[in-house]
Amino acid sequence: MKILSLDLIAFGPFTDVVLDLSAGREGLHIVYGANEAGKSSALRALRNLLYGIPERSSDAFRHPFPKMRVGGTLRSARGATLSVVRRKGRGGTLRASDDNATVAESELDRFLNGVDAGFFGKMFGIGYEDLIAGGREIV
């Protein structure tokens, strides 16, 4: 799976910000920036897009829970694309890109190829806290 875009519609400090990650054939993305630029928020947004927004989220400081939205477009290894929006809620939170129709989680699961949230966090979405914890484990 390749992430083509991450749409920070209403998430954390972001409103209507799109990260275009479509360049290149394969995808290793290193996001860097100044302190407090939103790097960790963007990583949480990606995790929340793929696996759901937790019931207790710290990313509602600018947008209230009912308004929280993160979207994205994914491309499978076979070339199929999926554009979705994730909203905060208890059910039916994965939506079509227009945020109207519900999309079955199984549609997204086909793109994830069995990668669950824990494995994703350890292998693909390494944040500052993860690096600190890993360093402590090594020591």
Coordinates of N, CA and C in Angstrom, one line a residue:
M1 N 0.8 -1.2 0.0 CA 0.0 0.0 0.0 C 0.9 1.2 0.0
K2 N 0.5 2.2 -0.7 CA 1.1 3.5 -0.7 C 0.1 4.6 -0.3
I3 N 0.5 5.5 0.5 CA -0.3 6.6 0.9 C -0.1 7.7 -0.1
L4 N -1.1 8.1 -0.8 CA -1.0 9.1 -1.9 C -1.2 10.5 -1.3
S5 N -2.2 10.6 -0.3 CA -2.4 11.9 0.3 C -3.0 11.6 1.7
L6 N -2.7 12.6 2.6 CA -3.2 12.6 4.0 C -3.9 14.0 4.0
D7 N -5.2 13.9 4.2 CA -6.1 15.1 4.3 C -6.4 15.5 5.7
L8 N -5.8 16.5 6.2 CA -6.1 16.9 7.6 C -7.2 17.9 7.6
I9 N -8.4 17.4 7.5 CA -9.6 18.2 7.3 C -9.9 19.1 8.5
A10 N -10.0 18.4 9.7 CA -10.3 19.1 10.9 C -9.7 18.1 12.0
F11 N -8.4 18.3 12.3 CA -7.7 17.4 13.1 C -6.5 18.1 13.8
G12 N -6.5 18.1 15.2 CA -5.5 18.7 15.9 C -5.4 20.2 15.5
P13 N -4.2 20.7 15.2 CA -4.1 22.1 14.9 C -4.4 22.4 13.4
F14 N -4.8 21.4 12.6 CA -4.9 21.5 11.2 C -6.4 21.7 10.8
T15 N -6.6 22.6 9.8 CA -7.9 22.7 9.1 C -7.6 22.8 7.6
D16 N -8.2 21.8 6.9 CA -8.1 21.8 5.4 C -6.6 21.8 4.9
V17 N -5.8 21.0 5.5 CA -4.4 20.9 5.0 C -4.2 19.5 4.3
V18 N -3.6 19.5 3.2 CA -3.4 18.2 2.4 C -1.9 18.0 2.3
L19 N -1.5 16.8 2.7 CA -0.1 16.4 2.5 C -0.1 15.5 1.3
D20 N 0.5 16.0 0.2 CA 0.6 15.2 -1.0 C 1.8 14.3 -0.9
L21 N 1.6 13.0 -0.9 CA 2.7 12.0 -0.7 C 2.8 11.1 -1.9
S22 N 2.3 11.6 -3.0 CA 2.1 10.8 -4.2 C 3.4 10.7 -5.1
A23 N 4.3 11.6 -4.9 CA 5.6 11.6 -5.7 C 6.3 10.3 -5.5
G24 N 7.0 9.9 -6.6 CA 7.8 8.7 -6.5 C 7.0 7.4 -6.7
R25 N 7.7 6.4 -7.1 CA 7.1 5.1 -7.3 C 6.7 4.3 -6.1
E26 N 7.7 4.3 -5.1 CA 7.5 3.7 -3.8 C 7.4 4.8 -2.8
G27 N 7.1 4.4 -1.5 CA 6.9 5.5 -0.6 C 7.6 5.3 0.8
L28 N 8.7 6.0 1.0 CA 9.2 6.2 2.3 C 9.1 7.7 2.5
H29 N 8.4 8.1 3.5 CA 8.2 9.5 3.7 C 8.8 9.9 5.1
I30 N 9.7 10.9 5.1 CA 10.3 11.4 6.3 C 9.7 12.8 6.4
V31 N 9.0 13.0 7.5 CA 8.4 14.3 7.7 C 9.2 15.0 8.8
Y32 N 9.7 16.2 8.5 CA 10.5 17.0 9.4 C 10.0 18.4 9.5
G33 N 10.3 19.1 10.5 CA 9.9 20.5 10.7 C 10.3 21.0 12.1
A34 N 10.0 22.2 12.3 CA 10.4 22.8 13.6 C 9.5 22.2 14.7
N35 N 9.9 22.4 16.0 CA 9.1 22.0 17.1 C 7.7 22.6 17.0
E36 N 6.7 21.9 17.3 CA 5.3 22.3 17.3 C 4.8 22.6 15.9
A37 N 5.4 22.1 14.9 CA 5.0 22.3 13.5 C 3.8 21.4 13.2
G38 N 3.6 20.3 14.0 CA 2.4 19.4 13.8 C 2.8 18.0 13.2
K39 N 4.1 17.7 13.3 CA 4.6 16.4 12.8 C 3.9 15.2 13.6
S40 N 3.9 15.3 14.9 CA 3.3 14.2 15.7 C 1.8 14.2 15.5
S41 N 1.2 15.3 15.3 CA -0.3 15.4 15.0 C -0.6 14.7 13.7
A42 N 0.2 15.0 12.7 CA 0.0 14.4 11.4 C 0.2 12.8 11.5
L43 N 1.1 12.4 12.2 CA 1.3 10.9 12.4 C 0.1 10.3 13.1
R44 N -0.4 11.0 14.1 CA -1.6 10.5 14.8 C -2.8 10.5 13.9
A45 N -2.9 11.5 13.0 CA -3.9 11.6 12.0 C -3.9 10.4 11.1
L46 N -2.7 10.0 10.6 CA -2.6 8.9 9.7 C -3.0 7.6 10.4
R47 N -2.5 7.4 11.7 CA -3.0 6.2 12.4 C -4.5 6.2 12.6
N48 N -5.0 7.4 12.9 CA -6.5 7.5 13.1 C -7.3 7.3 11.9
L49 N -6.7 7.7 10.7 CA -7.4 7.4 9.5 C -7.5 5.9 9.2
L50 N -6.4 5.2 9.5 CA -6.3 3.8 9.2 C -7.1 2.9 10.2
Y51 N -7.1 3.4 11.5 CA -7.6 2.5 12.5 C -8.6 3.1 13.4
G52 N -9.1 4.3 13.2 CA -10.1 4.9 13.9 C -9.6 5.9 14.9
I53 N -10.4 6.9 15.2 CA -10.1 8.0 16.2 C -10.5 7.5 17.6
P54 N -9.6 7.4 18.5 CA -9.9 6.9 19.8 C -11.0 7.7 20.5
E55 N -11.8 7.0 21.4 CA -12.8 7.7 22.1 C -12.3 8.9 22.9
R56 N -11.2 8.8 23.5 CA -10.6 9.9 24.2 C -9.4 10.4 23.4
S57 N -9.5 11.4 22.6 CA -8.5 11.9 21.8 C -8.0 13.2 22.3
S58 N -6.7 13.4 22.2 CA -6.1 14.7 22.6 C -6.1 15.7 21.4
D59 N -6.6 15.3 20.3 CA -6.5 16.1 19.1 C -7.8 16.9 18.8
A60 N -8.6 17.2 19.8 CA -9.8 17.9 19.6 C -9.7 19.3 20.2
F61 N -8.4 19.8 20.4 CA -8.3 21.1 21.0 C -8.7 22.3 20.1
R62 N -8.7 22.1 18.8 CA -9.2 23.2 17.9 C -10.5 22.9 17.3
H63 N -10.8 21.6 17.1 CA -12.0 21.1 16.5 C -12.8 20.2 17.5
P64 N -14.0 20.5 17.8 CA -14.7 19.6 18.7 C -14.9 18.2 18.1
F65 N -15.1 17.3 19.0 CA -15.2 15.9 18.6 C -16.1 15.6 17.4
P66 N -17.3 16.1 17.4 CA -18.2 15.8 16.3 C -17.7 16.3 14.9
K67 N -16.8 17.3 15.0 CA -16.3 17.9 13.7 C -15.0 17.3 13.2
M68 N -14.3 16.5 14.1 CA -13.0 15.9 13.7 C -13.1 15.1 12.5
R69 N -12.2 15.3 11.5 CA -12.2 14.6 10.3 C -10.7 14.5 9.8
V70 N -10.4 13.3 9.3 CA -9.1 13.1 8.6 C -9.4 12.2 7.4
G71 N -8.8 12.5 6.3 CA -9.0 11.7 5.1 C -7.7 11.4 4.4
G72 N -7.9 10.6 3.3 CA -6.7 10.2 2.6 C -7.0 9.4 1.4
T73 N -6.0 9.2 0.6 CA -6.1 8.3 -0.6 C -5.0 7.3 -0.5
L74 N -5.3 6.1 -0.7 CA -4.4 5.0 -0.7 C -4.3 4.3 -2.0
R75 N -3.2 3.7 -2.3 CA -3.1 2.9 -3.6 C -2.5 1.5 -3.2
S76 N -3.2 0.5 -3.6 CA -2.8 -0.9 -3.3 C -1.6 -1.3 -4.2
A77 N -1.0 -2.4 -3.9 CA 0.1 -2.9 -4.7 C -0.4 -3.3 -6.1
R78 N -1.7 -3.6 -6.3 CA -2.2 -3.9 -7.6 C -2.7 -2.7 -8.3
G79 N -2.6 -1.5 -7.7 CA -3.0 -0.2 -8.4 C -4.3 0.3 -8.1
A80 N -5.1 -0.4 -7.3 CA -6.5 0.1 -6.9 C -6.3 1.2 -6.0
T81 N -7.2 2.2 -6.0 CA -7.1 3.3 -5.1 C -8.4 3.4 -4.2
L82 N -8.2 4.0 -3.1 CA -9.3 4.1 -2.1 C -9.2 5.5 -1.5
S83 N -10.2 6.3 -1.6 CA -10.2 7.6 -1.0 C -11.3 7.6 0.1
V84 N -10.9 7.9 1.3 CA -11.9 7.8 2.5 C -11.7 9.0 3.4
V85 N -12.7 9.2 4.3 CA -12.6 10.2 5.3 C -13.0 9.4 6.6
R86 N -12.3 9.7 7.7 CA -12.6 9.1 9.0 C -13.1 10.2 9.9
R87 N -14.2 9.9 10.5 CA -14.8 10.9 11.5 C -14.7 10.2 12.9
K88 N -14.8 11.1 13.9 CA -14.9 10.5 15.2 C -16.3 10.1 15.5
G89 N -16.4 8.9 16.1 CA -17.7 8.4 16.5 C -17.6 7.0 17.0
R90 N -18.7 6.3 17.2 CA -18.8 5.0 17.7 C -19.0 3.9 16.6
G91 N -19.6 4.3 15.5 CA -19.9 3.4 14.5 C -20.0 4.1 13.1
G92 N -19.7 3.4 12.1 CA -19.8 4.0 10.8 C -18.9 5.2 10.6
T93 N -17.7 5.1 11.1 CA -16.8 6.3 11.1 C -16.0 6.4 9.8
L94 N -15.9 5.3 9.0 CA -15.2 5.3 7.8 C -16.2 5.7 6.7
R95 N -15.9 6.8 6.0 CA -16.8 7.4 5.0 C -16.2 7.5 3.7
A96 N -17.0 7.6 2.7 CA -16.5 7.9 1.3 C -15.9 9.3 1.3
S97 N -15.2 9.6 0.3 CA -14.4 10.9 0.3 C -15.3 12.1 0.4
D98 N -16.6 12.0 0.0 CA -17.5 13.1 0.2 C -18.1 13.2 1.6
D99 N -17.8 12.3 2.5 CA -18.2 12.2 3.9 C -19.7 11.9 4.0
N100 N -20.3 11.4 3.0 CA -21.8 11.1 3.0 C -22.0 9.6 3.3
A101 N -21.5 8.8 2.4 CA -21.8 7.3 2.5 C -20.8 6.6 3.4
T102 N -21.3 5.6 4.1 CA -20.4 4.8 5.0 C -19.6 3.8 4.1
V103 N -18.4 3.6 4.4 CA -17.6 2.6 3.7 C -17.3 1.5 4.7
A104 N -17.4 0.3 4.3 CA -17.2 -0.9 5.1 C -15.7 -0.9 5.5
E105 N -15.4 -1.2 6.7 CA -14.0 -1.4 7.2 C -13.3 -2.4 6.4
S106 N -14.0 -3.4 5.9 CA -13.3 -4.5 5.1 C -12.7 -3.9 3.8
E107 N -13.3 -2.8 3.3 CA -12.7 -2.2 2.1 C -11.3 -1.7 2.4
L108 N -11.1 -1.0 3.6 CA -9.8 -0.5 4.0 C -8.9 -1.7 4.4
D109 N -9.5 -2.7 5.0 CA -8.7 -3.9 5.4 C -7.9 -4.5 4.3
R110 N -8.6 -4.5 3.1 CA -7.9 -5.1 1.9 C -6.6 -4.3 1.5
F111 N -6.6 -3.0 1.8 CA -5.4 -2.2 1.5 C -4.3 -2.4 2.6
L112 N -4.7 -2.7 3.9 CA -3.8 -2.9 5.0 C -3.1 -4.2 5.0
N113 N -3.7 -5.2 4.3 CA -3.0 -6.5 4.2 C -2.7 -7.1 5.6
G114 N -3.6 -7.0 6.5 CA -3.4 -7.6 7.8 C -2.6 -6.8 8.8
V115 N -2.1 -5.7 8.4 CA -1.3 -4.8 9.3 C -2.2 -4.2 10.3
D116 N -2.1 -4.5 11.6 CA -2.9 -3.9 12.6 C -2.3 -2.7 13.2
A117 N -3.0 -2.0 14.1 CA -2.5 -0.7 14.6 C -1.2 -0.9 15.3
G118 N -1.0 -1.9 16.1 CA 0.2 -2.1 16.9 C 1.4 -2.3 16.0
F119 N 1.2 -3.2 15.0 CA 2.3 -3.4 14.0 C 2.6 -2.2 13.2
F120 N 1.6 -1.5 12.8 CA 1.8 -0.2 12.0 C 2.7 0.8 12.8
G121 N 2.3 0.9 14.1 CA 3.1 1.9 15.0 C 4.5 1.5 15.1
K122 N 4.8 0.2 15.2 CA 6.2 -0.3 15.4 C 7.0 -0.2 14.2
M123 N 6.4 -0.5 13.0 CA 7.1 -0.6 11.8 C 7.1 0.6 10.9
F124 N 6.0 1.3 10.9 CA 5.8 2.3 9.8 C 5.6 3.7 10.3
G125 N 5.1 3.9 11.5 CA 4.8 5.2 12.0 C 5.5 5.5 13.3
I126 N 6.8 5.7 13.2 CA 7.7 5.9 14.3 C 7.8 7.3 14.7
G127 N 7.3 7.7 15.9 CA 7.3 9.0 16.4 C 8.3 9.2 17.4
Y128 N 8.4 10.4 17.9 CA 9.4 10.8 18.9 C 9.3 9.9 20.2
E129 N 8.1 9.7 20.7 CA 7.9 8.9 21.9 C 8.4 7.4 21.6
D130 N 8.1 6.9 20.4 CA 8.6 5.6 20.0 C 10.1 5.5 20.0
L131 N 10.8 6.5 19.5 CA 12.2 6.5 19.5 C 12.8 6.5 20.9
I132 N 12.2 7.3 21.8 CA 12.7 7.4 23.2 C 12.5 6.0 23.8
A133 N 11.3 5.4 23.7 CA 11.0 4.1 24.3 C 12.0 3.0 23.8
G134 N 12.2 3.0 22.5 CA 13.2 2.1 21.9 C 14.6 2.2 22.4
G135 N 15.0 3.5 22.6 CA 16.3 3.7 23.1 C 16.4 3.2 24.5
R136 N 15.4 3.4 25.3 CA 15.4 2.9 26.7 C 15.4 1.4 26.8
E137 N 14.8 0.7 25.8 CA 14.8 -0.7 25.8 C 16.2 -1.3 25.4
I138 N 16.9 -0.6 24.6 CA 18.2 -1.0 24.2 C 19.2 -0.8 25.4
V139 N 19.1 0.3 26.1 CA 20.0 0.5 27.2 C 19.7 -0.5 28.3

